[in-house]
Structure formats: C-alpha cells, structure tokens
CSV table of C-alpha atoms in Angstrom, one decimal:
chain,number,residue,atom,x,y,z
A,1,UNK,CA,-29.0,-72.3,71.5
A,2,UNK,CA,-30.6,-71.2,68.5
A,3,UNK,CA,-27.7,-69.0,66.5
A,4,UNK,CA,-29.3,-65.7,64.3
A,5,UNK,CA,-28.0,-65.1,61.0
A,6,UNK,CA,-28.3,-62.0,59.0
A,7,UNK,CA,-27.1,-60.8,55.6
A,8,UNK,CA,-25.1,-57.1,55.0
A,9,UNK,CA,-24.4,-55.2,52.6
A,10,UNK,CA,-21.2,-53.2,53.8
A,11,UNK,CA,-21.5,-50.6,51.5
A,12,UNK,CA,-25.2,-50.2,52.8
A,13,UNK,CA,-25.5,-51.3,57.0
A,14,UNK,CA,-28.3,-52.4,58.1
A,15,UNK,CA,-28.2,-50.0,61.5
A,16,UNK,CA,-31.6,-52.5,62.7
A,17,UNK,CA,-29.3,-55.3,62.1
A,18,UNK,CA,-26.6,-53.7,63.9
A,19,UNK,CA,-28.6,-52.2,67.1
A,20,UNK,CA,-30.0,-56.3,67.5
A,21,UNK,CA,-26.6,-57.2,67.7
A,22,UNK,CA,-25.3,-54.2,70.4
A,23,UNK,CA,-28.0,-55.5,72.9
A,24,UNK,CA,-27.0,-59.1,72.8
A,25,UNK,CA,-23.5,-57.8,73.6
A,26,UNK,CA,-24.4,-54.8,76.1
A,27,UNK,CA,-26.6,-58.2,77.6
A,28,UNK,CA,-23.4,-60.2,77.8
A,29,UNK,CA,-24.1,-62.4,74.9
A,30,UNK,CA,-22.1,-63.4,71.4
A,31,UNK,CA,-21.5,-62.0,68.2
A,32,UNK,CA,-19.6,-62.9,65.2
A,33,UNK,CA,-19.2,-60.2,63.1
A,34,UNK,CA,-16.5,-60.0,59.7
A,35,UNK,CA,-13.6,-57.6,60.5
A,36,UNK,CA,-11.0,-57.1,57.5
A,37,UNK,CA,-8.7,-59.7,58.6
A,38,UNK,CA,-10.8,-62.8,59.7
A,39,UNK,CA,-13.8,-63.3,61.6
A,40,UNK,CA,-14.3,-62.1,64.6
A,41,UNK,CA,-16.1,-63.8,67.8
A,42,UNK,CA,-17.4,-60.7,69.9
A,43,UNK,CA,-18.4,-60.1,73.5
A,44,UNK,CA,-18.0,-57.0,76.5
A,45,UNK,CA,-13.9,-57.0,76.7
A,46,UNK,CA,-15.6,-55.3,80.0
A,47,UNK,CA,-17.7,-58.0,81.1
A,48,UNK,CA,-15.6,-61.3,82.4
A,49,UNK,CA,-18.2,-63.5,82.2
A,50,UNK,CA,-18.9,-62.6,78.8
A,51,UNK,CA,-15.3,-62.8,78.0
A,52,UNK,CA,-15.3,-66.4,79.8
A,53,UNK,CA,-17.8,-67.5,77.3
A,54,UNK,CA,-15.7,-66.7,74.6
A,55,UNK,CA,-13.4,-69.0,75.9
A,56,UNK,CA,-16.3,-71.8,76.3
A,57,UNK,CA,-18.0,-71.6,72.9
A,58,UNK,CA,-14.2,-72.0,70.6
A,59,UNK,CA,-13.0,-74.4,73.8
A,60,UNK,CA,-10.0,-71.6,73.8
A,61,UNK,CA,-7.1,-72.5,76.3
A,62,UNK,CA,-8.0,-69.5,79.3
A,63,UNK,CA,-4.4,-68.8,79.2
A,64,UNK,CA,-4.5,-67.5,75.3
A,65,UNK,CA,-5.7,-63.7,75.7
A,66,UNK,CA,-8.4,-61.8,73.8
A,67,UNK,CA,-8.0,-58.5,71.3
A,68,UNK,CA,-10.2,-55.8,72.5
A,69,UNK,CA,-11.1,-54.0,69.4
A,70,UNK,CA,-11.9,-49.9,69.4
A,71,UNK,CA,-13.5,-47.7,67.1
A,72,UNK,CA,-11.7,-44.2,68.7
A,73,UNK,CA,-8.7,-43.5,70.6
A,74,UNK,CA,-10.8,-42.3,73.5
A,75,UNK,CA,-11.8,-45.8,74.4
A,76,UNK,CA,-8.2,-46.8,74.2
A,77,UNK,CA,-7.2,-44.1,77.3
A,78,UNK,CA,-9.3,-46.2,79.8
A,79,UNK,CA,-7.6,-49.1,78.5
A,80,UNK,CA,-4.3,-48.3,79.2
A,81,UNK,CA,-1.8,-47.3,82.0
A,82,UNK,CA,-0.2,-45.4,79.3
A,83,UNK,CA,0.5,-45.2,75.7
A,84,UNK,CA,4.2,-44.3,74.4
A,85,UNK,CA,5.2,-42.5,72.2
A,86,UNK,CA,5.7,-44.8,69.5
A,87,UNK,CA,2.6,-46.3,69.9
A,88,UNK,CA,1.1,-42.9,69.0
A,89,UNK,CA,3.1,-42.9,65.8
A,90,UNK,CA,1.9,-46.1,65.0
A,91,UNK,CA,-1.8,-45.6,65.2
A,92,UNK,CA,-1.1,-42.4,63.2
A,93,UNK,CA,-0.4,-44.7,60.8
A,94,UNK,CA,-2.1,-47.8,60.8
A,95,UNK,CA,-5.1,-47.5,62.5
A,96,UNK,CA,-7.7,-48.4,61.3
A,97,UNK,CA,-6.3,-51.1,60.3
A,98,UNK,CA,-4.6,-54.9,60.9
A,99,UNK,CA,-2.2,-53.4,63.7
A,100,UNK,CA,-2.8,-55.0,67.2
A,101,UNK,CA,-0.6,-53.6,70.0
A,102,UNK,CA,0.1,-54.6,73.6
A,103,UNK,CA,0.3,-52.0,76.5
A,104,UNK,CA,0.3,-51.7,80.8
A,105,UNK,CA,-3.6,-52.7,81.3
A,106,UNK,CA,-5.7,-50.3,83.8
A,107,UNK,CA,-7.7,-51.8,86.3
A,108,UNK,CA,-11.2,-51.9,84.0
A,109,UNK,CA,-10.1,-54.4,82.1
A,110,UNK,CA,-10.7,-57.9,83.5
A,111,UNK,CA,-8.2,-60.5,83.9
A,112,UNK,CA,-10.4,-62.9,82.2
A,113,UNK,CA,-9.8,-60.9,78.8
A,114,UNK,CA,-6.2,-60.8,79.1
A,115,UNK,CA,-5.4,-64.4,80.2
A,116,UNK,CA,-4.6,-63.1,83.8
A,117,UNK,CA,-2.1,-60.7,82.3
A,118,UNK,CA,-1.2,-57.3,83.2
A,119,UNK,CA,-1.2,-56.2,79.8
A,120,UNK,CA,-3.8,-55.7,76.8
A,121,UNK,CA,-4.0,-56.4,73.5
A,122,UNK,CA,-5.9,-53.4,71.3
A,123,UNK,CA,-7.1,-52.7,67.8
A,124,UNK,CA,-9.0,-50.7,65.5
A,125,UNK,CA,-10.5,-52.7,62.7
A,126,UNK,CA,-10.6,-51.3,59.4
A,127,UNK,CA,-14.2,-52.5,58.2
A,128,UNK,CA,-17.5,-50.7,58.5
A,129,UNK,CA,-19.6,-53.7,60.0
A,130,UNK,CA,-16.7,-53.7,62.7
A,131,UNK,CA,-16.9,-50.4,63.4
A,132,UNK,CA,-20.2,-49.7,63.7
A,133,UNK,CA,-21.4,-52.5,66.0
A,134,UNK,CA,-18.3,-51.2,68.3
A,135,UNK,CA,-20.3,-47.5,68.1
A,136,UNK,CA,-23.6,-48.6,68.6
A,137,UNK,CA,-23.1,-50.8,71.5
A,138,UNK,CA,-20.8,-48.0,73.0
A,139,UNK,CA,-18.5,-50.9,74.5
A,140,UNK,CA,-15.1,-51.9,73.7
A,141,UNK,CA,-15.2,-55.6,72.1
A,142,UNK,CA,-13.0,-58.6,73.2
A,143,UNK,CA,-12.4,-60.9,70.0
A,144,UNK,CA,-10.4,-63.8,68.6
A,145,UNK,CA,-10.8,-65.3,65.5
A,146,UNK,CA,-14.7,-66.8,64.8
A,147,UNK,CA,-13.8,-70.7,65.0
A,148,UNK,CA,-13.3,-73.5,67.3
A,149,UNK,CA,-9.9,-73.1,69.0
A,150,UNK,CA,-7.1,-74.4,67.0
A,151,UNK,CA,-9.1,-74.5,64.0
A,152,UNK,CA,-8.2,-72.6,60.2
A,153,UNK,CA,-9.2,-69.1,61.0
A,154,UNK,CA,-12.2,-67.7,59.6
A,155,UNK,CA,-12.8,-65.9,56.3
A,156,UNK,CA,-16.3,-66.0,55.5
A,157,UNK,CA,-19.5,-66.1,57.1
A,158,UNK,CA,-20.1,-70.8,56.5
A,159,UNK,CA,-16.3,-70.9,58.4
A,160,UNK,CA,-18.0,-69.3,61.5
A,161,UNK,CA,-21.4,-71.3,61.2
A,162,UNK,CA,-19.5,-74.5,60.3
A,163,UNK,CA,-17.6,-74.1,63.8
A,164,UNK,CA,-19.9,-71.7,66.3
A,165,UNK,CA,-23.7,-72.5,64.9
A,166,UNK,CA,-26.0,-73.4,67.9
A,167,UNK,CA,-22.7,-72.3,70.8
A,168,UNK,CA,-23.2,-68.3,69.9
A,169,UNK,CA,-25.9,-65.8,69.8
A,170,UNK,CA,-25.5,-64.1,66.5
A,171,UNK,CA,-23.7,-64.4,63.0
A,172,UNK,CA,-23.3,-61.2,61.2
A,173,UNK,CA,-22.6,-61.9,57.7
A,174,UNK,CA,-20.7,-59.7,55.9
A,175,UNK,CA,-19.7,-61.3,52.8
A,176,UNK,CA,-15.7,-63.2,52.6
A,177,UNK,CA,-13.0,-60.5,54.2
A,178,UNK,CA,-10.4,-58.9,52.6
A,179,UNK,CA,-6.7,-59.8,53.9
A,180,UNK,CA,-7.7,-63.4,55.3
A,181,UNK,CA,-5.0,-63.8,58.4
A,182,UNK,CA,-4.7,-61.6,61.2
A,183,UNK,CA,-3.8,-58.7,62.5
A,184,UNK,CA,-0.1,-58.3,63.1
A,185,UNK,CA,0.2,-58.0,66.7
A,186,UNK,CA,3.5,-55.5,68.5
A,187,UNK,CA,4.4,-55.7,72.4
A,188,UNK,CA,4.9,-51.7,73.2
A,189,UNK,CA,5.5,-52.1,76.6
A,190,UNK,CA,9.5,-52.8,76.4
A,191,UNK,CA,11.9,-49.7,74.9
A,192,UNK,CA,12.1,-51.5,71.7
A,193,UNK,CA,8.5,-52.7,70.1
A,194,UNK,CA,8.7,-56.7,69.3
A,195,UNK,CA,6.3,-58.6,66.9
A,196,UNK,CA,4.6,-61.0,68.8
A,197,UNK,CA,2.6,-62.1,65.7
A,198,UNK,CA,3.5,-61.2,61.9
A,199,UNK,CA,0.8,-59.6,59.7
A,200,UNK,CA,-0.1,-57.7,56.4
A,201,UNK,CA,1.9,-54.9,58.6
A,202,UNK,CA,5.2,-56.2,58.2
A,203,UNK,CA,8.4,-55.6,59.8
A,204,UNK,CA,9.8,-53.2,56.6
A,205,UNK,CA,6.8,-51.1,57.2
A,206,UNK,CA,6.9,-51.0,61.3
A,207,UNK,CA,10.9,-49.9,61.3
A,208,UNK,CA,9.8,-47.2,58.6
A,209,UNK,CA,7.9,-45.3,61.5
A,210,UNK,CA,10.1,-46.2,64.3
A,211,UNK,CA,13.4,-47.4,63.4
A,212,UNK,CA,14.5,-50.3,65.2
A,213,UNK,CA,11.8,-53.5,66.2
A,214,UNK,CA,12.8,-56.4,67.4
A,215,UNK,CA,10.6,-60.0,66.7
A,216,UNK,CA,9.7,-62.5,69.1
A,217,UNK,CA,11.6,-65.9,69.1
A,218,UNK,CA,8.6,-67.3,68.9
A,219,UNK,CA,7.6,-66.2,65.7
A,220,UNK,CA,9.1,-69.3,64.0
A,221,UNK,CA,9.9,-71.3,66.4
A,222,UNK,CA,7.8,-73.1,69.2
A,223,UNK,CA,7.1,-71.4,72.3
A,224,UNK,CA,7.9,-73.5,75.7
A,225,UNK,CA,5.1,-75.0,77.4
A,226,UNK,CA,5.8,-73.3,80.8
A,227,UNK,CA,5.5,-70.1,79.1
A,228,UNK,CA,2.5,-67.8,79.5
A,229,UNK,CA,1.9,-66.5,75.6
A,230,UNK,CA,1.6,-62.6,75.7
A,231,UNK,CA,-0.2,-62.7,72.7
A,232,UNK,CA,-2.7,-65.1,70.7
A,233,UNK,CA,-1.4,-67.4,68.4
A,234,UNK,CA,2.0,-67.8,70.1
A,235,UNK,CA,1.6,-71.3,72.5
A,236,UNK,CA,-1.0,-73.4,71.1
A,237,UNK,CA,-1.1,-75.2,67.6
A,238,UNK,CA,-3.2,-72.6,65.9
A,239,UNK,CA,-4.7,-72.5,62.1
A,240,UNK,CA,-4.5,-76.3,61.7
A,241,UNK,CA,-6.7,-78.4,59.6
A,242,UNK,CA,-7.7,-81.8,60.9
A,243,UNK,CA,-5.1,-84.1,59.0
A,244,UNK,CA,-1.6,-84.0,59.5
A,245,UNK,CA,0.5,-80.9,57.6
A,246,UNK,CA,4.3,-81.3,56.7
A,247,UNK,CA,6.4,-78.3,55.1
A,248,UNK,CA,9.0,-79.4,53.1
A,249,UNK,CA,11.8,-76.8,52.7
A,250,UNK,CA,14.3,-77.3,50.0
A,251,UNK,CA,15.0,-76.3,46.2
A,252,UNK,CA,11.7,-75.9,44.7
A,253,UNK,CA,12.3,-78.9,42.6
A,254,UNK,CA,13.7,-81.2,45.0
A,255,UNK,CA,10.4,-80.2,47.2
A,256,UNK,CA,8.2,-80.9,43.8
A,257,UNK,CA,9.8,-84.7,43.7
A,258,UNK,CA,10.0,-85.5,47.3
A,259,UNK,CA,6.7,-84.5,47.8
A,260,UNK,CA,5.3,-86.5,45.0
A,261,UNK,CA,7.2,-89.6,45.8
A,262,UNK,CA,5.5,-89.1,49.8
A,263,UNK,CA,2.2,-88.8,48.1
A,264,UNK,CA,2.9,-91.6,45.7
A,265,UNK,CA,3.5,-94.1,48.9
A,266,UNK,CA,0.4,-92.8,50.9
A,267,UNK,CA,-1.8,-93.5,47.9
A,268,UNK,CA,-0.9,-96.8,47.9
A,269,UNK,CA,-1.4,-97.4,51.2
A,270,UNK,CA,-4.8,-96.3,50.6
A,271,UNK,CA,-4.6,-92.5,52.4
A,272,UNK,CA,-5.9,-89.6,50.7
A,273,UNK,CA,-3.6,-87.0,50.0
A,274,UNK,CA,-4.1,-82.7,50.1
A,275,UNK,CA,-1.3,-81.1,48.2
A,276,UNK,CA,-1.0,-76.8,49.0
A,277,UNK,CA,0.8,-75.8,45.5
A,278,UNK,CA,1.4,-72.5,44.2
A,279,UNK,CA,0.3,-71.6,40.6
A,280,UNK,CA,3.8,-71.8,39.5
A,281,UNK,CA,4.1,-75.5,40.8
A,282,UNK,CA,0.2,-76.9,40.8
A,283,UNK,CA,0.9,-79.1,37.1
A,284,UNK,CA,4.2,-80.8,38.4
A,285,UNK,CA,2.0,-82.7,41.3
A,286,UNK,CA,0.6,-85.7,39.6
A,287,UNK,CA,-1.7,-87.4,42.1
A,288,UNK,CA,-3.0,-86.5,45.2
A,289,UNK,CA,-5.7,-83.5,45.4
A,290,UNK,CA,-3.7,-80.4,44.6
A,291,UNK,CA,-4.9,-77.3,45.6
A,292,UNK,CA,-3.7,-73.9,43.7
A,293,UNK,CA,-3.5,-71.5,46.6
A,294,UNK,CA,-1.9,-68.3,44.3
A,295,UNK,CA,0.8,-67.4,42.4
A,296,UNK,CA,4.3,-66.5,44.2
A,297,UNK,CA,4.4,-63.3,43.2
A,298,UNK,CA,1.6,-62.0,45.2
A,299,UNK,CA,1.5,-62.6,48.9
A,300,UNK,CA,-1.7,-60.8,49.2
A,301,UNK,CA,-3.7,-63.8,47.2
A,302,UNK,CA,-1.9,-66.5,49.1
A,303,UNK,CA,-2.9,-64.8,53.0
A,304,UNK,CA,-6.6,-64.5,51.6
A,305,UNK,CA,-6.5,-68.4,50.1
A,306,UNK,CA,-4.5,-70.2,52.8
A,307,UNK,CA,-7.2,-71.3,55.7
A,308,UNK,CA,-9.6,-71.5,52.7
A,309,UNK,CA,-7.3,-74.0,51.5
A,310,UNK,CA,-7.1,-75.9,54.7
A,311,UNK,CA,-11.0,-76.2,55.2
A,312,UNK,CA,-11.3,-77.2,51.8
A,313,UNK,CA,-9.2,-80.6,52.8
A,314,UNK,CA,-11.0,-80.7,55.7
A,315,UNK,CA,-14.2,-81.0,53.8
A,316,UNK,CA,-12.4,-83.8,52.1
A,317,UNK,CA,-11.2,-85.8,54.5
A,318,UNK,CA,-7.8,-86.1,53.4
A,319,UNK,CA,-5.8,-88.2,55.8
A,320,UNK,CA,-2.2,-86.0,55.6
A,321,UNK,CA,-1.3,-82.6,54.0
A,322,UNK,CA,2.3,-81.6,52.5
A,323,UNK,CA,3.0,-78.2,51.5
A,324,UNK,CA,5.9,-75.6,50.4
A,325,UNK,CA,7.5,-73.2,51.8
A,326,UNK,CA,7.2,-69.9,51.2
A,327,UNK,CA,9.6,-66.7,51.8
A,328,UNK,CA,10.1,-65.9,55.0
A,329,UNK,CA,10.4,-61.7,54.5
A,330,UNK,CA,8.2,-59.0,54.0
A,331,UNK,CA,4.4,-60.5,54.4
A,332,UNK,CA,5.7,-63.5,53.8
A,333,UNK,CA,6.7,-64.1,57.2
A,334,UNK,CA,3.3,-64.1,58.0
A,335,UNK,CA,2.0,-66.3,55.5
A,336,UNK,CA,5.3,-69.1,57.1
A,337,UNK,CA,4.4,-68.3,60.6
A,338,UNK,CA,0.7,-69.5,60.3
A,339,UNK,CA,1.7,-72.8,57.9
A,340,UNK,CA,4.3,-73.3,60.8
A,341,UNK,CA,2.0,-73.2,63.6
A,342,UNK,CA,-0.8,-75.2,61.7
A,343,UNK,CA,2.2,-78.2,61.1
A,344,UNK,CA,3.1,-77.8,64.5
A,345,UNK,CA,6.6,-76.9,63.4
A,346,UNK,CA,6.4,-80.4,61.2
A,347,UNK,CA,9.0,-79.5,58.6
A,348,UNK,CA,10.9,-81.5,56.9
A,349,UNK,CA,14.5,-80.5,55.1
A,350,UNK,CA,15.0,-82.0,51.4
C-alpha cells in the first residue's frame, strides 16, 4: 500500500487536503491525522471493519478499545445510552480538549470499536486539523495513538511514517503536537467518576468540577492478565522503546550514583547505554548517552519530550535504558504512569 502524505498549515487548512482525507474514511480506509495530544490513527468508529483494520495495521491486541473522537455534542447523543450529569459538567469544561470519558454504549456503536465492551470511550480534540476532518467526513472517528502497538506514542508526523508508512492510507501532517501524551481518560459510568488513564487533566482539576473522583488501581500498578482493560493503555506494555527501561526511585543523589555505577558496568561489558536525565541532573551522568528531557519544574516540557526521548534511543540502538522518577501528583502522575508502563513496572528501589 502506497501511504499519501500531505503538509498543513493549521493556522491555514487545506479544506482539498481535508475532503481527500473524509472519502478514504467515509470508504472505510486510514488516516493519521495530529490531534493536540499525540497522533492519531483514524477510521469510521461506525464501520467494524474499518475499526478491525485499526487493529491490523498497529498489530493492537483486539481486546484494547478505541477512542471515538467528536467534533459536537450532537454526535455524542447517538453514542451513548445516557450521559450524567457530571459528565455534562465536565465537557462544559474541558471539551475541546485532552478529556476522554467512558459511558453505557448504544447499539450503533460496534463491538469491534470498543473491544467487545458495552461501553465507549469519547472525546473532543482540541486541534483544528482534528476537528475539521471529523466535520467534513460527517462521521464520528475511532482513534488510538498513530504507531505500532506498544510502541513510544506519536508526536510528530516521521513517528507515524516511521511505524504506519506503506500499512495506512493517508498521513496528514500537521507539524509536532502540543501536550505530547494523551488524553486523560474518566469511567462515568459508576456514581463516582475514576481515572482510568492520567493526563494533562489532572485529578486537582477533575475534583474542582465535581468533588470527589476516585483513580483506578491500575494507574500505577499492573493490571491482571485475566482482566478485560476498560480503557487503552491499562493491560498491555504501552509507550515502550525497544531496549530494556528501569526506574530507579530513591534520593535524587543516591539515583544519580547508582545509576552511573549500572551504566559504568554495562559499558564494560560492551552495551550501550540511554540515560533519561532532567536538566537539573543531565552533568552528574558521566558516560552513557544522556538525554536532557526538561527541567523539573515544568511538567508541561517533560510530557511533550518523553516518547521523543525514547525514539531517540531507539534510533540509537541502545541496548538498556535507566531513568528517574519523577513526582507522582498533579500532571506528574501522568508523566510516572507512562514511564511505568513503558518499564513494564521495572523499578528498582535505591
């Protein structure tokens, strides 16, 4: 399959550009197309077989179910069984925006998209490419992140042709995106909402509108492999580069010297060796290739660096990976939940 790229200018769309890419998905075809969080990879939520071949081209596990992305709340009331009050508040709020939620699917929606659930997962993307391929194909859109499964997420347009080139129809390149993990994702359909996923809409910010919200076990922790996820990223090792990442979790200096005395052994056994260090740490590693991914003090640069960071050691063919931790409040829960899952929970206590 021969994949089509084009060039936009968000601040100017290209509406040709964009009507091509509505008839390859109102023909049941692919589209990858920059939302404000990540790539996305786009099909007819509507359509199963389309959905199917979502699964297909990032080699997804069929149990992991898809985001269908909206561009109006009318689209979300065929859906949806019903949406709660709270959920109301909530898009009041945040939509557009990096807010996923989960509600009672009605009987349109395939169980292809949902991963044979009974619910759905819904959004409204803040980002104009986003939106208006979701008006001019007048369809709802089913999408996970723009990358084979398991993979760093996508933040720019080479992630998705690195991964997808040649298994997808279309590549709409809209320049790098803007937050650079996804979208915090919140089950509405118990009394209290729970975070299924952390995102740039944080806990603090969720309990502001509604009071009380509960988070998932999962979160941090691994979910059981008899379990059915509710919600992508929860199961499967997600975000992970291709060598083997530890966490170390300690007193930033006693991380700083274990971790060079681990690289400082690999070396000599002849491995190469990826270091993630912050701006405030990136001098005190003295071997190894270091990689700056932002200073502590601002969450938002370290969520738009991080899979940045761990394609750049794919590209070099390190052979293992350590890191630090970072806070686990605020976004920062976020930023720990995706280094967790790419380790596969690989942390070590110093």
């Amino acid at each position: 399959m021969e994949t089509i790229i084009h060039r936009l200018d968000v601040n100017r769309i290209n509406k040709e550009v964009i009507n091509e890419a509505s008839e390859i998905l109102k023909k049941g075809g692919l589209v990858a197309f920059p939302t404000e969080t990540v790539y996305g990879l786009g099909a007819d939520a509507l359509n199963e077989k389309a959905s199917s071949d979502i699964y297909r081209a990032k080699g997804r596990p069929s149990d992991n179910p898809l985001i269908v992305h909206i561009s109006n709340k009318e689209q979300l009331y065929k859906l949806v069984k019903e949406i709660p009050h709270n959920a109301e508040l909530l898009m009041d709020n945040f939509w557009p925006g990096p807010l996923t939620m989960i509600f009672k699917k009605s009987e349109i929606v395939p169980d292809g998209t949902t991963g044979g659930l009974d619910t759905v997962a819904v959004r409204m993307p803040n980002h104009p490419v986003a939106l208006n391929l979701i008006d001019s194909s007048g369809i709802v859109i089913a999408a996970p992140s723009a990358n084979t499964s398991g993979r760093p997420s996508p933040t720019s347009s080479a992630h998705v042709e690195e991964d997808l080139c040649g298994k997808i129809d279309m590549i709409l390149d809209g320049g790098d995106v803007g937050i650079g993990i996804e979208s915090t994702i919140v089950d509405m359909t118990s009394d209290i909402p729970v975070i299924l996923r952390p995102g740039y809409i944080t806990k603090e910010m969720l309990e502001d509108v509604l009071g009380n919200v509960d988070i998932d076990k999962a979160v941090m922790n691994p979910l059981s492999e008899n379990v059915r996820p509710k919600a992508p990223g929860m199961k499967y090792r997600h975000y992970a580069p291709k060598a083997e990442l530890i966490i170390f979790n300690g007193k930033m200096n006693d991380v700083i010297r274990r971790i060079n005395e681990e690289t400082d052994e690999c070396i000599s056994k002849g491995k190469c060796v990826g270091i993630i260090a912050s701006e405030e740490t990136k001098d005190k590693y003295k071997a190894g290739m270091v990689l700056d991914i932002g200073t502590r003090q601002d969450e938002d640069m370290i969520a738009h660096n991080l899979y940045g960071v761990l394609r750049e050691f794919d590209a070099a063919n390190v052979d293992v990976i350590y890191g630090e931790t970072f806070k686990e409040s605020g976004f920062g829960q976020a930023i720990m939940n995706r280094l967790l899952k790419a380790a596969g929970y690989h942390v070590e206590d110093v």
